[in-house]
Short mmCIF file of N, CA, C and O in Angstrom, two decimals:
data_model
loop_
_atom_site.label_atom_id
_atom_site.label_comp_id
_atom_site.label_asym_id
_atom_site.label_seq_id
_atom_site.Cartn_x
_atom_site.Cartn_y
_atom_site.Cartn_z
N MET T 235 -38.04 -26.61 21.17
CA MET T 235 -37.60 -27.53 19.29
C MET T 235 -36.71 -26.38 19.03
O MET T 235 -37.06 -25.57 19.26
N HIS T 236 -35.97 -27.38 17.98
CA HIS T 236 -35.20 -26.55 17.86
C HIS T 236 -34.55 -26.73 16.08
O HIS T 236 -34.94 -28.27 16.65
N ALA T 237 -34.16 -26.12 15.48
CA ALA T 237 -34.36 -26.42 14.60
C ALA T 237 -32.12 -26.35 14.51
O ALA T 237 -31.72 -25.80 14.96
N ALA T 238 -32.01 -27.78 14.08
CA ALA T 238 -30.49 -28.52 13.81
C ALA T 238 -30.07 -27.47 12.62
O ALA T 238 -30.51 -26.55 11.92
N THR T 239 -28.56 -27.01 12.11
CA THR T 239 -27.99 -26.93 11.40
C THR T 239 -27.06 -27.58 10.98
O THR T 239 -26.80 -26.63 9.15
N SER T 240 -27.15 -28.57 10.33
CA SER T 240 -26.45 -29.09 9.24
C SER T 240 -27.50 -29.56 7.86
O SER T 240 -29.12 -30.21 8.22
N HIS T 241 -26.61 -29.25 6.92
CA HIS T 241 -28.23 -29.54 6.23
C HIS T 241 -28.05 -31.12 6.04
O HIS T 241 -28.80 -31.53 4.24
N THR T 242 -27.81 -31.84 6.19
CA THR T 242 -27.52 -33.65 6.29
C THR T 242 -28.31 -34.31 6.96
O THR T 242 -28.82 -35.43 7.22
N ASP T 243 -28.46 -33.78 7.89
CA ASP T 243 -29.71 -34.03 9.33
C ASP T 243 -30.84 -34.64 9.24
O ASP T 243 -31.08 -33.15 8.73
N PRO T 244 -31.33 -35.85 9.13
CA PRO T 244 -33.25 -36.13 8.88
C PRO T 244 -33.57 -35.27 9.49
O PRO T 244 -34.70 -35.48 9.29
N ASP T 245 -33.74 -35.59 10.78
CA ASP T 245 -34.34 -34.53 11.72
C ASP T 245 -34.08 -33.16 11.99
O ASP T 245 -34.96 -32.72 12.60
N GLU T 246 -33.22 -32.00 11.41
CA GLU T 246 -33.13 -31.16 10.85
C GLU T 246 -34.82 -30.63 10.37
O GLU T 246 -35.26 -31.54 9.86
N LEU T 247 -35.21 -29.24 11.60
CA LEU T 247 -37.41 -28.95 11.39
C LEU T 247 -36.61 -27.66 9.99
O LEU T 247 -35.43 -26.34 10.59
N LEU T 248 -37.47 -27.43 9.97
CA LEU T 248 -37.48 -26.38 8.24
C LEU T 248 -38.39 -25.67 8.96
O LEU T 248 -39.24 -26.01 8.70
N ASN T 249 -38.61 -24.24 8.06
CA ASN T 249 -39.87 -23.76 8.82
C ASN T 249 -40.48 -24.36 7.14
O ASN T 249 -40.04 -24.75 6.19
N GLU T 250 -41.66 -23.13 6.83
CA GLU T 250 -42.79 -23.95 5.33
C GLU T 250 -41.97 -22.50 4.31
O GLU T 250 -41.90 -23.71 3.18
N VAL T 251 -41.19 -22.00 5.00
CA VAL T 251 -40.19 -21.57 3.34
C VAL T 251 -38.53 -22.15 3.10
O VAL T 251 -39.28 -22.47 1.57
N GLN T 252 -38.08 -22.75 4.28
CA GLN T 252 -37.90 -23.50 3.49
C GLN T 252 -37.56 -25.18 2.79
O GLN T 252 -37.32 -25.11 2.29
N ALA T 253 -38.72 -25.30 4.07
CA ALA T 253 -39.46 -26.92 2.84
C ALA T 253 -39.96 -26.45 1.85
O ALA T 253 -40.29 -27.13 0.63
N ALA T 254 -40.59 -25.64 1.12
CA ALA T 254 -41.46 -24.91 0.03
C ALA T 254 -39.65 -24.95 -1.12
O ALA T 254 -39.76 -25.78 -1.95
N ASP T 255 -38.27 -23.70 -0.11
CA ASP T 255 -37.92 -23.95 -1.28
C ASP T 255 -37.16 -25.65 -1.49
O ASP T 255 -36.95 -26.23 -2.14
N PHE T 256 -36.94 -26.62 -0.43
CA PHE T 256 -36.08 -27.93 -0.85
C PHE T 256 -37.30 -28.58 -1.43
O PHE T 256 -36.92 -29.48 -2.56
N LEU T 257 -38.67 -27.88 -2.08
CA LEU T 257 -39.66 -29.41 -2.15
C LEU T 257 -39.85 -28.44 -3.82
O LEU T 257 -40.16 -29.02 -4.71
N LYS T 258 -39.34 -27.07 -3.93
CA LYS T 258 -39.41 -26.56 -5.04
C LYS T 258 -40.75 -26.13 -5.34
O LYS T 258 -41.32 -26.19 -6.91
N MET T 259 -40.99 -25.75 -4.26
CA MET T 259 -42.85 -25.20 -4.42
C MET T 259 -43.41 -23.86 -3.55
O MET T 259 -41.92 -23.67 -2.93
N SER T 260 -44.32 -23.38 -4.08
CA SER T 260 -44.51 -22.44 -3.42
C SER T 260 -45.27 -22.82 -2.09
O SER T 260 -45.50 -23.89 -1.32
N MET T 261 -44.48 -21.76 -1.11
CA MET T 261 -45.13 -21.77 0.27
C MET T 261 -46.99 -21.91 0.21
O MET T 261 -47.65 -23.18 1.24
N ARG T 262 -47.10 -22.03 -0.41
CA ARG T 262 -48.91 -21.45 -0.60
C ARG T 262 -49.17 -22.74 -1.03
O ARG T 262 -50.29 -23.57 -0.47
N THR T 263 -48.80 -23.33 -1.77
CA THR T 263 -49.59 -24.97 -1.78
C THR T 263 -48.97 -26.13 -0.91
O THR T 263 -49.80 -26.55 -0.25
N LEU T 264 -48.49 -25.51 0.24
CA LEU T 264 -47.69 -26.34 1.18
C LEU T 264 -49.04 -25.64 2.23
O LEU T 264 -49.51 -26.62 2.95
N GLN T 265 -49.27 -24.18 1.97
CA GLN T 265 -50.20 -24.52 3.35
C GLN T 265 -51.96 -24.52 3.06
O GLN T 265 -52.43 -24.79 3.36
N ALA T 266 -51.67 -24.35 0.82
CA ALA T 266 -53.52 -25.79 0.64
C ALA T 266 -53.53 -27.58 0.97
O ALA T 266 -54.19 -27.58 1.38
N TRP T 267 -52.48 -27.87 0.87
CA TRP T 267 -52.04 -29.18 1.34
C TRP T 267 -52.12 -29.53 2.89
O TRP T 267 -52.88 -29.95 3.11
N ARG T 268 -51.34 -28.36 3.57
CA ARG T 268 -51.69 -28.64 4.63
C ARG T 268 -53.92 -28.37 5.62
O ARG T 268 -54.07 -29.28 6.07
N CYS T 269 -54.13 -27.24 5.22
CA CYS T 269 -55.71 -26.93 5.17
C CYS T 269 -56.07 -28.73 5.05
O CYS T 269 -58.13 -28.61 5.36
N ARG T 270 -55.84 -28.50 3.29
CA ARG T 270 -56.61 -30.20 2.95
C ARG T 270 -56.60 -31.56 3.64
O ARG T 270 -56.40 -32.49 3.33
N GLY T 271 -55.10 -31.76 4.51
CA GLY T 271 -54.91 -33.24 5.22
C GLY T 271 -54.41 -33.81 4.33
O GLY T 271 -53.68 -34.83 3.94
N GLU T 272 -53.51 -33.04 3.38
CA GLU T 272 -51.81 -33.53 1.72
C GLU T 272 -51.08 -33.23 2.23
O GLU T 272 -50.21 -32.24 3.09
N GLY T 273 -50.35 -33.16 1.59
CA GLY T 273 -48.97 -33.61 1.29
C GLY T 273 -48.24 -34.10 3.00
O GLY T 273 -48.68 -35.49 3.34
N PRO T 274 -47.05 -33.23 2.83
CA PRO T 274 -46.13 -34.12 3.68
C PRO T 274 -46.51 -34.21 5.52
O PRO T 274 -46.89 -32.23 5.38
N ALA T 275 -45.81 -34.68 6.34
CA ALA T 275 -45.95 -34.76 7.51
C ALA T 275 -46.03 -33.59 7.96
O ALA T 275 -44.66 -33.17 6.97
N PHE T 276 -46.36 -32.45 9.00
CA PHE T 276 -45.48 -31.42 9.65
C PHE T 276 -45.40 -31.51 10.97
O PHE T 276 -47.12 -32.11 11.48
N VAL T 277 -45.17 -30.51 11.79
CA VAL T 277 -45.32 -30.79 13.17
C VAL T 277 -45.51 -28.73 13.99
O VAL T 277 -45.46 -28.29 13.30
N ARG T 278 -46.96 -29.60 14.32
CA ARG T 278 -46.75 -28.08 14.85
C ARG T 278 -46.53 -27.18 16.32
O ARG T 278 -46.63 -28.20 17.19
N ALA T 279 -46.07 -26.43 16.41
CA ALA T 279 -46.38 -26.19 17.66
C ALA T 279 -46.95 -25.02 18.08
O ALA T 279 -45.89 -23.64 17.51
N GLY T 280 -47.69 -24.75 18.30
CA GLY T 280 -48.25 -22.91 18.45
C GLY T 280 -49.01 -22.78 17.51
O GLY T 280 -49.27 -23.56 16.54
N ARG T 281 -48.34 -21.96 16.65
CA ARG T 281 -48.46 -21.31 15.17
C ARG T 281 -48.17 -21.41 14.21
O ARG T 281 -48.18 -21.12 13.99
N ALA T 282 -46.36 -21.84 15.17
CA ALA T 282 -45.86 -22.64 13.43
C ALA T 282 -45.45 -23.36 13.39
O ALA T 282 -46.15 -24.35 14.38
N ILE T 283 -45.12 -23.88 12.34
CA ILE T 283 -45.28 -24.63 11.91
C ILE T 283 -43.37 -24.96 10.65
O ILE T 283 -43.38 -24.37 10.71
N TRP T 284 -42.94 -26.55 11.22
CA TRP T 284 -42.85 -27.40 10.66
C TRP T 284 -42.11 -28.25 10.43
O TRP T 284 -43.11 -28.54 10.32
N TYR T 285 -41.29 -28.96 9.63
CA TYR T 285 -40.93 -29.83 8.37
C TYR T 285 -39.23 -31.00 8.86
O TYR T 285 -39.35 -30.01 8.75
N ARG T 286 -39.82 -32.33 9.07
CA ARG T 286 -38.18 -32.47 9.37
C ARG T 286 -38.25 -32.77 8.14
O ARG T 286 -39.17 -33.56 7.45
N ARG T 287 -37.17 -32.84 7.66
CA ARG T 287 -36.39 -32.58 6.62
C ARG T 287 -36.65 -34.62 5.88
O ARG T 287 -37.09 -34.99 5.02
N SER T 288 -36.98 -35.41 6.82
CA SER T 288 -36.74 -36.53 6.35
C SER T 288 -37.96 -36.55 6.73
O SER T 288 -38.27 -38.01 5.56
N ASP T 289 -39.13 -36.55 6.97
CA ASP T 289 -40.87 -36.56 6.03
C ASP T 289 -40.82 -35.97 4.51
O ASP T 289 -41.13 -36.18 4.04
N LEU T 290 -40.30 -34.89 4.62
CA LEU T 290 -39.87 -33.85 3.25
C LEU T 290 -39.82 -35.74 2.24
O LEU T 290 -40.37 -35.80 1.18
N ILE T 291 -38.63 -36.12 2.60
CA ILE T 291 -37.73 -37.15 1.64
C ILE T 291 -38.55 -38.02 1.93
O ILE T 291 -39.17 -38.85 0.78
N ARG T 292 -39.64 -38.47 2.51
CA ARG T 292 -40.08 -40.12 2.89
C ARG T 292 -41.66 -39.56 1.64
O ARG T 292 -42.00 -40.83 1.30
N TRP T 293 -41.54 -38.57 1.69
CA TRP T 293 -42.97 -38.03 0.41
C TRP T 293 -42.47 -37.63 -0.36
O TRP T 293 -43.24 -38.06 -1.17
N ILE T 294 -41.37 -37.52 -0.57
CA ILE T 294 -40.90 -37.78 -2.33
C ILE T 294 -40.71 -39.11 -2.42
O ILE T 294 -41.98 -39.46 -3.67
N ASP T 295 -40.25 -39.87 -2.69
CA ASP T 295 -40.36 -41.16 -2.46
C ASP T 295 -41.23 -42.13 -3.10
O ASP T 295 -42.17 -42.65 -3.41
N ALA T 296 -41.87 -41.21 -1.25
CA ALA T 296 -43.63 -42.22 -1.81
C ALA T 296 -44.39 -41.70 -3.03
O ALA T 296 -45.18 -41.95 -3.18
N ASN T 297 -44.56 -40.35 -3.44
CA ASN T 297 -44.88 -39.49 -4.63
C ASN T 297 -44.15 -39.92 -5.97
O ASN T 297 -43.90 -39.45 -6.85
N SER T 298 -43.71 -40.31 -6.11
CA SER T 298 -42.10 -41.40 -7.51
C SER T 298 -43.23 -41.98 -8.18
O SER T 298 -43.16 -42.38 -7.30
N VAL T 299 -42.65 -41.24 -9.05
CA VAL T 299 -43.88 -42.35 -10.43
C VAL T 299 -41.77 -43.13 -11.18
O VAL T 299 -41.89 -42.68 -11.32
N ARG T 300 -42.30 -44.60 -10.85
CA ARG T 300 -41.36 -44.80 -10.88
C ARG T 300 -42.10 -45.82 -12.75
O ARG T 300 -43.04 -46.84 -13.05
N HIS T 301 -41.31 -45.67 -14.10
CA HIS T 301 -41.99 -46.75 -15.26
C HIS T 301 -41.17 -47.57 -15.77
O HIS T 301 -39.88 -47.27 -15.80
N GLY T 302 -41.88 -48.63 -15.73
CA GLY T 302 -40.75 -49.33 -15.97
C GLY T 302 -41.17 -49.89 -17.70
O GLY T 302 -39.90 -50.36 -17.48
#
């Protein structure tokens, strides 16, 4: 498994720190969500945790609130 280098590649794998930075929240929040089965989809490779950029964007879109 490898992390791509393009910042626009939807399949780029981000580590916990990068994912938290992308979402503008703390890494602890992401960890808590994983423990509760919440938050964006993630990939577990042994002890390593990765987030696909596309899954983070999909999670943002699914949790966007639109007022009409």
